[in-house]
Short mmCIF file of C-alpha atoms in Angstrom, two decimals:
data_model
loop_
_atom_site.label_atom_id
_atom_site.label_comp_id
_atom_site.label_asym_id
_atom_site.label_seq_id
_atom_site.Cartn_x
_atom_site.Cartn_y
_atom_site.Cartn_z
CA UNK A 1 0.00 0.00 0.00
CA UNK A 2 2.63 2.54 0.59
CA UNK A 3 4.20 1.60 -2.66
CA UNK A 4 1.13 2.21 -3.89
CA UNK A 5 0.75 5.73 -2.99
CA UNK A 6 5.02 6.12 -3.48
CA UNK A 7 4.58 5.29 -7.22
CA UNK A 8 0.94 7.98 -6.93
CA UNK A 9 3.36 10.91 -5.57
CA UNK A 10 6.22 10.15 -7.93
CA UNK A 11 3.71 10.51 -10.94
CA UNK A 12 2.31 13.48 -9.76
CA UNK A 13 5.91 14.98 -8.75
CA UNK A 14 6.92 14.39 -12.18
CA UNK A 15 3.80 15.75 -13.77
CA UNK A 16 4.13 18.60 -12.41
CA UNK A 17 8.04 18.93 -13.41
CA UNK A 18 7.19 18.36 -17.09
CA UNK A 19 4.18 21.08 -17.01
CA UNK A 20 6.65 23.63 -15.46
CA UNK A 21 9.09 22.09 -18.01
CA UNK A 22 6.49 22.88 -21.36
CA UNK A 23 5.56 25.97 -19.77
CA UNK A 24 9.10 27.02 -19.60
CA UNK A 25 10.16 26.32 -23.27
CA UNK A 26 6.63 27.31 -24.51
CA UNK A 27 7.95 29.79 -27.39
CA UNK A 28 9.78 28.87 -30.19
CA UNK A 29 12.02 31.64 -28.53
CA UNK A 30 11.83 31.70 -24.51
CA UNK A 31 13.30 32.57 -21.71
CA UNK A 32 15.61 29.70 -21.83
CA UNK A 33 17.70 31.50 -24.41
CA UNK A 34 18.54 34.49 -22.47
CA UNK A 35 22.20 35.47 -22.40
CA UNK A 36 24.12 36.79 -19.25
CA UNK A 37 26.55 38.92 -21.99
CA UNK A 38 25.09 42.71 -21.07
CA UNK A 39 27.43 44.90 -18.78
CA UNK A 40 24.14 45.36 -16.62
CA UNK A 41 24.51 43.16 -13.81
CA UNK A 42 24.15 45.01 -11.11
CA UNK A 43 24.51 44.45 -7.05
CA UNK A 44 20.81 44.19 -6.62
CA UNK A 45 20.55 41.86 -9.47
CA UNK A 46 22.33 38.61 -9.10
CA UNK A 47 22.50 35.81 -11.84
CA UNK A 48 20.34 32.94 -11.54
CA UNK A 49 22.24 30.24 -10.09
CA UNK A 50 21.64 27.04 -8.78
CA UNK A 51 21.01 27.12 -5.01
CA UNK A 52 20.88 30.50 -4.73
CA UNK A 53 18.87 32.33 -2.52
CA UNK A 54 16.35 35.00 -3.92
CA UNK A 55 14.93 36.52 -0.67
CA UNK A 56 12.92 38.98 -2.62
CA UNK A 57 10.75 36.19 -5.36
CA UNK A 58 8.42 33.15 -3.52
CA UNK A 59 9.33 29.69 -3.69
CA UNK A 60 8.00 28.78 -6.83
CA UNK A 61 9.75 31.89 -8.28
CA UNK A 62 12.87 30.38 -6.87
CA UNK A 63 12.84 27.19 -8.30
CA UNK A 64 11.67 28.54 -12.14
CA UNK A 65 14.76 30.75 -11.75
CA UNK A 66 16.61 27.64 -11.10
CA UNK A 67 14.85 26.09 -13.75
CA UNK A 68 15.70 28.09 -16.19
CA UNK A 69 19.44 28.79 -15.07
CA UNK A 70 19.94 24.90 -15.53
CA UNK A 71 18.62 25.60 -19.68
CA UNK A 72 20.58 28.63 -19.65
CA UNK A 73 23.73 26.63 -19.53
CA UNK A 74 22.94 24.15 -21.69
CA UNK A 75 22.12 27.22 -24.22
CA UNK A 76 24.66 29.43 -23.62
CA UNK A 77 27.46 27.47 -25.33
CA UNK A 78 25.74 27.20 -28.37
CA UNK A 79 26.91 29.81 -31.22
CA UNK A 80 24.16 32.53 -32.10
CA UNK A 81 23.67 32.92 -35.90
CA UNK A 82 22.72 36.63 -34.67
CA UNK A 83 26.01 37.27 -33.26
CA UNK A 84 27.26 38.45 -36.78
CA UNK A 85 29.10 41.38 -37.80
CA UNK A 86 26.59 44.20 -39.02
CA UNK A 87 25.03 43.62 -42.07
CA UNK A 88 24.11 47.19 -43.93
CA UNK A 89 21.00 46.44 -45.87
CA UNK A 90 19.86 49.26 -47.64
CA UNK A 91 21.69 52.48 -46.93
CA UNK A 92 18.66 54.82 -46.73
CA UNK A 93 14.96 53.07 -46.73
CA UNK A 94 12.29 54.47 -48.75
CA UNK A 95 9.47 56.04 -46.66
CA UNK A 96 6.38 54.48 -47.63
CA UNK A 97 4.70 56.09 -44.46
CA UNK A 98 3.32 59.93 -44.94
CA UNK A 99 4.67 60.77 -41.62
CA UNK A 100 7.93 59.40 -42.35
CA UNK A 101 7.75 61.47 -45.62
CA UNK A 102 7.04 64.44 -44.66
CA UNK A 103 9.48 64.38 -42.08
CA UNK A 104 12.09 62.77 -43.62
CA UNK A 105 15.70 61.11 -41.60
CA UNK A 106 18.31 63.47 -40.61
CA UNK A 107 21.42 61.34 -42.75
CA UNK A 108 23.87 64.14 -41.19
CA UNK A 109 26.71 62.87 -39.19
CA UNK A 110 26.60 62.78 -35.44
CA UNK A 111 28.98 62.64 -32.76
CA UNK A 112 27.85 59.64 -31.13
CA UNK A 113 30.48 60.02 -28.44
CA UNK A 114 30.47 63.19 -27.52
CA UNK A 115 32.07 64.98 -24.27
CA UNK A 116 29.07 63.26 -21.76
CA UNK A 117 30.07 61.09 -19.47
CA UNK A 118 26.92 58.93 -20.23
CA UNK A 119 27.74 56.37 -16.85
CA UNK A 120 27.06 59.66 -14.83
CA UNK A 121 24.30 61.18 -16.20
CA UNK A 122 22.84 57.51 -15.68
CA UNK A 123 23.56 56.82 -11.85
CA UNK A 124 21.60 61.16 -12.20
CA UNK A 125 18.61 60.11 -14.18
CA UNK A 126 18.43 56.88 -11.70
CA UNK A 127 18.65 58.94 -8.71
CA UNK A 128 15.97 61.25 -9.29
CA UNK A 129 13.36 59.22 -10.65
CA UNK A 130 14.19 56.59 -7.37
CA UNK A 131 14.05 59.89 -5.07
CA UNK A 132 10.76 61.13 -5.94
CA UNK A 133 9.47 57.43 -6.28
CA UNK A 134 10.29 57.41 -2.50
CA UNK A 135 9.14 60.81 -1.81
CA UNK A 136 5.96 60.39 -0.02
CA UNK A 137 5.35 63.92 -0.45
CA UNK A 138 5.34 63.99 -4.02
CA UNK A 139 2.13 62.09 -4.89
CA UNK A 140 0.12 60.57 -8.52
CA UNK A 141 -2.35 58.15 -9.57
CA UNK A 142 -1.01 54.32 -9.15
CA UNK A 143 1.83 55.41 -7.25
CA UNK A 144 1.53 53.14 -4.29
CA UNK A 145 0.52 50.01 -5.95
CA UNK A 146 2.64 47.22 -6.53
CA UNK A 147 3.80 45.48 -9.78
CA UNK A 148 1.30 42.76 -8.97
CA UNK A 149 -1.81 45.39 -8.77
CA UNK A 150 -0.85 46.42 -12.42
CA UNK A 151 -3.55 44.77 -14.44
CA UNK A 152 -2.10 42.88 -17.55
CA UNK A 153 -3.45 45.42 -20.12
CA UNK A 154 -1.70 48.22 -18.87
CA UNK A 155 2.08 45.99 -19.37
CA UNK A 156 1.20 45.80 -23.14
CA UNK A 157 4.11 48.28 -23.64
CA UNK A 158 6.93 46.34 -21.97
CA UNK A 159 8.66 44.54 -25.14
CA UNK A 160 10.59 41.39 -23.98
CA UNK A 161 13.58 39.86 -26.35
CA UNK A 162 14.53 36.71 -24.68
CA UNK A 163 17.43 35.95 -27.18
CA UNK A 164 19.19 38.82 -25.48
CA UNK A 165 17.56 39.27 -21.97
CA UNK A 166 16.34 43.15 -22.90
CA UNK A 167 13.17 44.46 -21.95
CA UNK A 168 11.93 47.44 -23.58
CA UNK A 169 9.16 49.91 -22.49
CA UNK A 170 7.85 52.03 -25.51
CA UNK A 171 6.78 55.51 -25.19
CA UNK A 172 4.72 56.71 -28.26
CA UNK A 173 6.43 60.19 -30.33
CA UNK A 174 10.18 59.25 -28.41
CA UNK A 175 11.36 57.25 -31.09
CA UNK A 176 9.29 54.52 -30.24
CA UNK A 177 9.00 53.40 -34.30
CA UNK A 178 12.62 52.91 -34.96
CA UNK A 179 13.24 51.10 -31.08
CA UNK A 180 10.65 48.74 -31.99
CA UNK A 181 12.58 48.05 -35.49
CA UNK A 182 15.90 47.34 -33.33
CA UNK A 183 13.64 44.99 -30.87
CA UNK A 184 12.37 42.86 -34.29
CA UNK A 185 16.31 42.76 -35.03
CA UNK A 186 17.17 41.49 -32.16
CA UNK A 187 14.37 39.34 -31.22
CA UNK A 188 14.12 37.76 -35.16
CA UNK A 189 10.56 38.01 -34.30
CA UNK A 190 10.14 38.93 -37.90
CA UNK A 191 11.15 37.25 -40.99
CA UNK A 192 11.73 38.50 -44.15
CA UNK A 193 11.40 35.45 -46.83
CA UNK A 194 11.94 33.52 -44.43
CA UNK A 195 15.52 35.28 -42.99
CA UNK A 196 15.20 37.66 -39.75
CA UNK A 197 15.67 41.53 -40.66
CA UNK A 198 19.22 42.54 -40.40
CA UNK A 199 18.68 46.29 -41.00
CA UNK A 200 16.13 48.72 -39.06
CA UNK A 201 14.84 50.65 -41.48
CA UNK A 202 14.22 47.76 -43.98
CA UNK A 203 11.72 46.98 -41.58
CA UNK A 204 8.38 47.86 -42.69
CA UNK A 205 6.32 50.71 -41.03
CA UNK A 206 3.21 48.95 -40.68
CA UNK A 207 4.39 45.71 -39.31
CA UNK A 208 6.41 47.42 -36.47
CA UNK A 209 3.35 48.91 -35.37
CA UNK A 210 1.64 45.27 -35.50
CA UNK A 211 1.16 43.95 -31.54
CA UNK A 212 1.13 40.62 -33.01
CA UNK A 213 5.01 41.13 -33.61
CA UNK A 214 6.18 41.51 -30.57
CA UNK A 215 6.33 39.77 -27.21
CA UNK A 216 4.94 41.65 -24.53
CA UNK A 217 3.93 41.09 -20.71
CA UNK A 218 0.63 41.55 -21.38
CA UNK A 219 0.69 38.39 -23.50
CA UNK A 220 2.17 36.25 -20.71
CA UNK A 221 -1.47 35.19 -18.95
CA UNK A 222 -2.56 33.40 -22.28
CA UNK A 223 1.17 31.88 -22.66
CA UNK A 224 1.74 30.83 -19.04
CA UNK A 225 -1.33 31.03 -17.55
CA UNK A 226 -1.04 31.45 -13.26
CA UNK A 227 3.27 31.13 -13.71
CA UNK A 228 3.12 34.30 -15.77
CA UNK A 229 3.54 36.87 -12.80
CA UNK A 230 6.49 34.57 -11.19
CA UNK A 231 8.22 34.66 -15.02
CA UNK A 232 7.56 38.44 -15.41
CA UNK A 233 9.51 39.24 -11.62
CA UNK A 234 11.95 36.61 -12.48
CA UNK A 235 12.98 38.52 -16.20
CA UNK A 236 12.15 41.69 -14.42
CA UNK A 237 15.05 40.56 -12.04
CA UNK A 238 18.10 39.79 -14.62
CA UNK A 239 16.92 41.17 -17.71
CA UNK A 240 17.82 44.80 -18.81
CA UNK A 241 15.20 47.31 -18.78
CA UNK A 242 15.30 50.46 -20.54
CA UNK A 243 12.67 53.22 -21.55
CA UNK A 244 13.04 56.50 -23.75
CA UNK A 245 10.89 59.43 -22.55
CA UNK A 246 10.94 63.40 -23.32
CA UNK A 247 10.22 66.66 -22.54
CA UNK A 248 5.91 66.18 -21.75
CA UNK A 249 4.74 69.10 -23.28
CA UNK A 250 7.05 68.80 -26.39
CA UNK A 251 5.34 65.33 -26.87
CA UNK A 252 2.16 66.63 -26.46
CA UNK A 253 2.97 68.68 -29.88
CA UNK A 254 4.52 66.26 -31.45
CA UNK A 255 1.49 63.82 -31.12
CA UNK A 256 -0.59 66.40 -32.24
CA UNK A 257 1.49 67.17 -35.21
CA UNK A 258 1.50 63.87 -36.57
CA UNK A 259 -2.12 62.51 -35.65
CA UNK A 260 -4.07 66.08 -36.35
CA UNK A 261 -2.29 67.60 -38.90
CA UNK A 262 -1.69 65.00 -41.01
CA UNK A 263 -4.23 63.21 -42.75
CA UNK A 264 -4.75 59.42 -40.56
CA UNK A 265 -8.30 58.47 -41.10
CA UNK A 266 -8.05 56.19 -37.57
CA UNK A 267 -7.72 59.48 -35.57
CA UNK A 268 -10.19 61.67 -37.43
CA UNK A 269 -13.13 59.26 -37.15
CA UNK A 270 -12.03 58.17 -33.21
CA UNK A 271 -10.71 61.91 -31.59
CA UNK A 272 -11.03 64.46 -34.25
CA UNK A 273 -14.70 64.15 -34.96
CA UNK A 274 -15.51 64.43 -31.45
CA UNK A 275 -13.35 67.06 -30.76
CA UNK A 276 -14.91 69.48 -33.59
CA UNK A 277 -17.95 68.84 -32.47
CA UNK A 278 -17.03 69.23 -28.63
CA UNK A 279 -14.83 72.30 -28.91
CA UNK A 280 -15.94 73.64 -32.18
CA UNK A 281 -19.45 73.96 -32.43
CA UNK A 282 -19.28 71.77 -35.92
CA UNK A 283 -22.02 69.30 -37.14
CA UNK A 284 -22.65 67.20 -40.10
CA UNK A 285 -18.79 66.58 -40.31
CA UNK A 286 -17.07 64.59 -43.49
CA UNK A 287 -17.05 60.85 -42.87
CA UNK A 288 -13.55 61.24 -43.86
CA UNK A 289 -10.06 63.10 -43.59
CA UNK A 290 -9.52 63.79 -46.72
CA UNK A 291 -12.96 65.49 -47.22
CA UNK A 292 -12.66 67.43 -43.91
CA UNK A 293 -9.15 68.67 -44.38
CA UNK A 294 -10.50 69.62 -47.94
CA UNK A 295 -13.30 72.17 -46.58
CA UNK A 296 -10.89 73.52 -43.90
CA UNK A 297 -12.20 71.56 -41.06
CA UNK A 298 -9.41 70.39 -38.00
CA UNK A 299 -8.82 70.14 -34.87
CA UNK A 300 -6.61 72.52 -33.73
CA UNK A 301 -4.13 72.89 -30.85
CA UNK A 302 -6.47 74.47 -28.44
CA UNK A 303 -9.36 71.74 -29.60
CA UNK A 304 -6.58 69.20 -28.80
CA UNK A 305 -5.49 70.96 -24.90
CA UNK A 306 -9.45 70.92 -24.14
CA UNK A 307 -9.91 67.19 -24.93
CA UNK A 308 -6.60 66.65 -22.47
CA UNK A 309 -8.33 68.47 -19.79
CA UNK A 310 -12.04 67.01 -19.80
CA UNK A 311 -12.82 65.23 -17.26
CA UNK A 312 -15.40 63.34 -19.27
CA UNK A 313 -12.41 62.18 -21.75
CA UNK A 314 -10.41 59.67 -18.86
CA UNK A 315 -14.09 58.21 -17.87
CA UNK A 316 -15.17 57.31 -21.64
CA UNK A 317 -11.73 55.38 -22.06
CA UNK A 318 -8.14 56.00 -20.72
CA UNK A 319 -6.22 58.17 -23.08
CA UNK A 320 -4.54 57.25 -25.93
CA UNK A 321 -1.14 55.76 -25.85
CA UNK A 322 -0.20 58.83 -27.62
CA UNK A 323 -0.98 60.86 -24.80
CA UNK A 324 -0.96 59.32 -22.09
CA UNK A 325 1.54 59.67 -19.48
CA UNK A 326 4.67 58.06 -19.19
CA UNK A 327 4.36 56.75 -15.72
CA UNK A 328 1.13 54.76 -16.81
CA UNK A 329 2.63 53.92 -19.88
CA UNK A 330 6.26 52.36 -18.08
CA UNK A 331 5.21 51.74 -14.39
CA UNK A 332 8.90 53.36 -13.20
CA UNK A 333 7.85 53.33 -9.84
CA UNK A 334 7.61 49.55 -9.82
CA UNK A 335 9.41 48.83 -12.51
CA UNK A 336 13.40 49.29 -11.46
CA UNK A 337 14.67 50.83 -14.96
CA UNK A 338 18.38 49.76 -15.86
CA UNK A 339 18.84 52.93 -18.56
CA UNK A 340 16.48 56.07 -19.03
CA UNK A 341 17.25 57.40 -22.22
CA UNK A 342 15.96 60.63 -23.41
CA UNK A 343 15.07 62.12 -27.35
CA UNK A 344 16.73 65.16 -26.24
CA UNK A 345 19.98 63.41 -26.58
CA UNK A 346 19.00 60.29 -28.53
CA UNK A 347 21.87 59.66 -30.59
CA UNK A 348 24.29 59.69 -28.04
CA UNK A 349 22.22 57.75 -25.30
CA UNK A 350 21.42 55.46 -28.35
CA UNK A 351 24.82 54.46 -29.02
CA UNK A 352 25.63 54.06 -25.81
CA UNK A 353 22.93 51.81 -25.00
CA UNK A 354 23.60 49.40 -27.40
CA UNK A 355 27.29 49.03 -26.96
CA UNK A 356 26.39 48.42 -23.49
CA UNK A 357 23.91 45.58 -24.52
CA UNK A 358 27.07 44.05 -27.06
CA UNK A 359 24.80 44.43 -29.18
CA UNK A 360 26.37 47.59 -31.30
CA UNK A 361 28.16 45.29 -33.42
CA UNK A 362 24.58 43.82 -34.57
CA UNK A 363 23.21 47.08 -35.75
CA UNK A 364 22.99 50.54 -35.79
CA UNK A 365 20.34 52.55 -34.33
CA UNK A 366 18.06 54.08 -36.83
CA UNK A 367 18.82 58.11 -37.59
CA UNK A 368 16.60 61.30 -36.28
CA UNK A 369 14.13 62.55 -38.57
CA UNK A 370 15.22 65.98 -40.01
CA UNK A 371 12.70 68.13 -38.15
CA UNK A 372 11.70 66.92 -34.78
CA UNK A 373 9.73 68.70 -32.95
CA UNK A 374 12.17 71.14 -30.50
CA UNK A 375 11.57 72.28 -26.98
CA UNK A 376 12.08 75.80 -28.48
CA UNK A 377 8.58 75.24 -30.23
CA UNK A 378 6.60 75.59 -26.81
CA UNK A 379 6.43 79.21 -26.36
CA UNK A 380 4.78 79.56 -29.80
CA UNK A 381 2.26 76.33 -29.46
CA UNK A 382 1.20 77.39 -26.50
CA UNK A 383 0.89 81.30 -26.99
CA UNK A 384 -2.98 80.99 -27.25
CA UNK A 385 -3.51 78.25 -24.94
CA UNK A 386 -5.13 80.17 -21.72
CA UNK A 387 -2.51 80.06 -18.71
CA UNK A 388 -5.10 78.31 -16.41
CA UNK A 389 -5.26 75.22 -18.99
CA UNK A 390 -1.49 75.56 -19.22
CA UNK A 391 -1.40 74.96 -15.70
CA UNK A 392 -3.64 72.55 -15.38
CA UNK A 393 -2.34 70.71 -18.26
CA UNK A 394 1.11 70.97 -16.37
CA UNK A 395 -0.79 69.35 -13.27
CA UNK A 396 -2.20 66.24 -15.61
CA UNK A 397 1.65 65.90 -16.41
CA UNK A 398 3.68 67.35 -13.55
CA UNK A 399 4.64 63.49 -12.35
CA UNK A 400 6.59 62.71 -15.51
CA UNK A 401 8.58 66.38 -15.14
CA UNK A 402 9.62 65.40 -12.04
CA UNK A 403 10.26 62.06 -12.79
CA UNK A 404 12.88 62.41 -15.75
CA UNK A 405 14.47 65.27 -14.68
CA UNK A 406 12.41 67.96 -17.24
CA UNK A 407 12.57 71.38 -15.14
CA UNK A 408 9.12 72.98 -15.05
CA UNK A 409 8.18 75.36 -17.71
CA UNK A 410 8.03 78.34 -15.24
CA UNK A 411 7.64 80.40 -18.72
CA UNK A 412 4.48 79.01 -19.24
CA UNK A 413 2.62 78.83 -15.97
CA UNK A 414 2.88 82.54 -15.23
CA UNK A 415 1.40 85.52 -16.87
#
């Protein structure tokens, strides 16, 4: 009899093994092909090892970690086909994107290292961000939650490429289209005729902005079902994490440059309409752009600040990722960021970044386009914009100013 029910546990024992086992190696690309090669690691972060002791993850974080250290060195002695010298592709892609047309790549050279000491303003970007996360004085929305109160919608913009052990939080209008091309790269989550892109830019416009290309946290639930918060903490833990972000009320422009003022049918039927009709006093709109940008009729800037500030907007549907802040975009205050990069210096954070990944050898990041919008640009935007809805406005986006370091437009929030 106790045989019997021996033999019963062993089964079950070993059941279980093999479903953490399929779980584990459930992509055609998981997390058992991370590599330890990034100059990263930090104190806080330890490698996985066998038999080590993670105070901070449970038990059954613990022994996936050990699970998949035990792949990882099975894996890491087998060559990459990705770890090739850089392959040029195309020297200058042809825009088939009107956004990307009409604002065209700056080809100019840059001095990608400059006079910076980029380690330094790192450990300063860190610091404040970790300050005011701490500050209990300094208060926003979702602030005080924890990573496990973050609903699995709102991690839809953390990009995860296991092949290198990166994770990448995109920020809409800070260079989020060409960072998701180097992602693809990296990741091979894309095939070309059946080879992985080796170039950027050759990378289609329309297909980097396709969710089904990339692998992101929010997909984890339907891929690993109750294991997926355990894996998320556990890559969280060793992988690198980086975000982009930029000066709020610059982005604010540059969204509405390149959603109002050019023609994109998506936004015109789903913000513009309602906005003219809100803010403008218009009725019996076009059904389309091109009709309505014919007769003279768009949104403009003020139209746009409006929408930002009614409170009716948030309780119809959050706002778009376009607009929305960074800290509900990225989760920084839960999420402990290994690099903060900013578009204000995005070539030379850029380069930096990815010779710190090893991956600079790989590929090049993407060049600027030719006329971004500038921080010098704000004083004109906002000349008509009433100072109480600048200062309000600066209130709906005061935590990522402090947050990233942007001083507050003092200019703008008094008469």
């Amino acid at each position: 009899m106790t045989k019997a029910r021996l033999l019963r546990l062993s089964v079950v024992l070993i059941s279980i093994f093999m479903i953490l086992l399929i779980i584990v190696y459930w992509d055609n690309v998981g997390t058992a092909h991370f590599y330890l090669h990034t100059s990263f690691s930090r104190p806080h972060s330890p490698g996985i090892t066998a038999g080590e002791d993670w105070e901070a993850l449970p038990d059954v974080d613990e022994f996936l970690a050990k699970l998949l250290s035990s792949s990882l060195k099975q894996n890491s002695s087998t060559p990459r086909k990705t770890e090739q010298l850089l392959v040029q592709g195309s020297s200058k892609p042809v825009a088939s994107n009107l956004e990307e047309n009409v604002r065209g790549y700056d080809w100019s050279t840059h001095n990608d290292r400059n006079s910076l000491d980029q380690e330094q303003v790192q450990i300063e970007r860190q610091r404040t961000l970790k300050e005011f996360c701490a500050n209990s004085s300094f208060t926003f929305p979702t602030k005080e939650r924890s990573f496990d109160d973050i609903p699995n919608y709102e991690l839809n913009h953390l990009i995860v490429d296991d092949r290198h052990g990166i994770i990448y939080c995109y920020v809409p209008k800070v260079a989020c289209t060409n960072w998701k091309r180097v992602m693809i790269v990296l990741s091979e989550s894309l095939l070309d005729q059946g080879i992985p892109y080796r170039n950027p830019l050759d990378i289609p416009r329309e297909h980097v902005h396709n969710t089904s290309t990339h692998l992101t946290f929010n997909k984890f639930w339907r891929r690993y079902g109750k294991f997926s918060r355990h894996l998320m903490k556990i890559k969280l833990k060793k992988y690198t994490k980086f975000l982009f972000v930029r000066d709020p009320f610059v982005r604010l422009i540059s969204a509405f440059r390149s959603k109002f003022e050019l023609e994109n049918e998506e936004f015109y039927r789903r913000f513009a309409i309602p906005m003219l009709k809100l803010y403008s006093n218009h009725t019996n709109l076009p059904a389309s752009v091109s009709e309505a940008f014919g007769a003279g009729l768009k949104v403009s800037f003020s139209d746009f600040i409006q929408y930002l500030l009614d409170p009716r907007t948030e309780k119809m549907a959050p706002f778009n990722e376009h607009w929305r802040q960074v800290y509900r975009l990225c989760h920084p205050c839960q999420i402990d960021y290994d690099f903060i990069g900013k578009l204000e210096t995005l070539d030379e954070d850029a380069a930096y970044l990815l010779q710190l990944l090893k991956v600079d050898r790989l590929l090049r990041f993407p060049p600027s386009y030719r006329n971004r919008t500038a921080s010098s640009w704000e004083d004109n935007w906002f000349a008509k914009i009433p100072l109480a809805w600048r200062q309000q406005l600066y209130k709906l986006y005061e935590a990522d100013f402090v947050l990233f370091g942007y001083p507050k437009p003092e200019n703008l929030l008094k008469d």
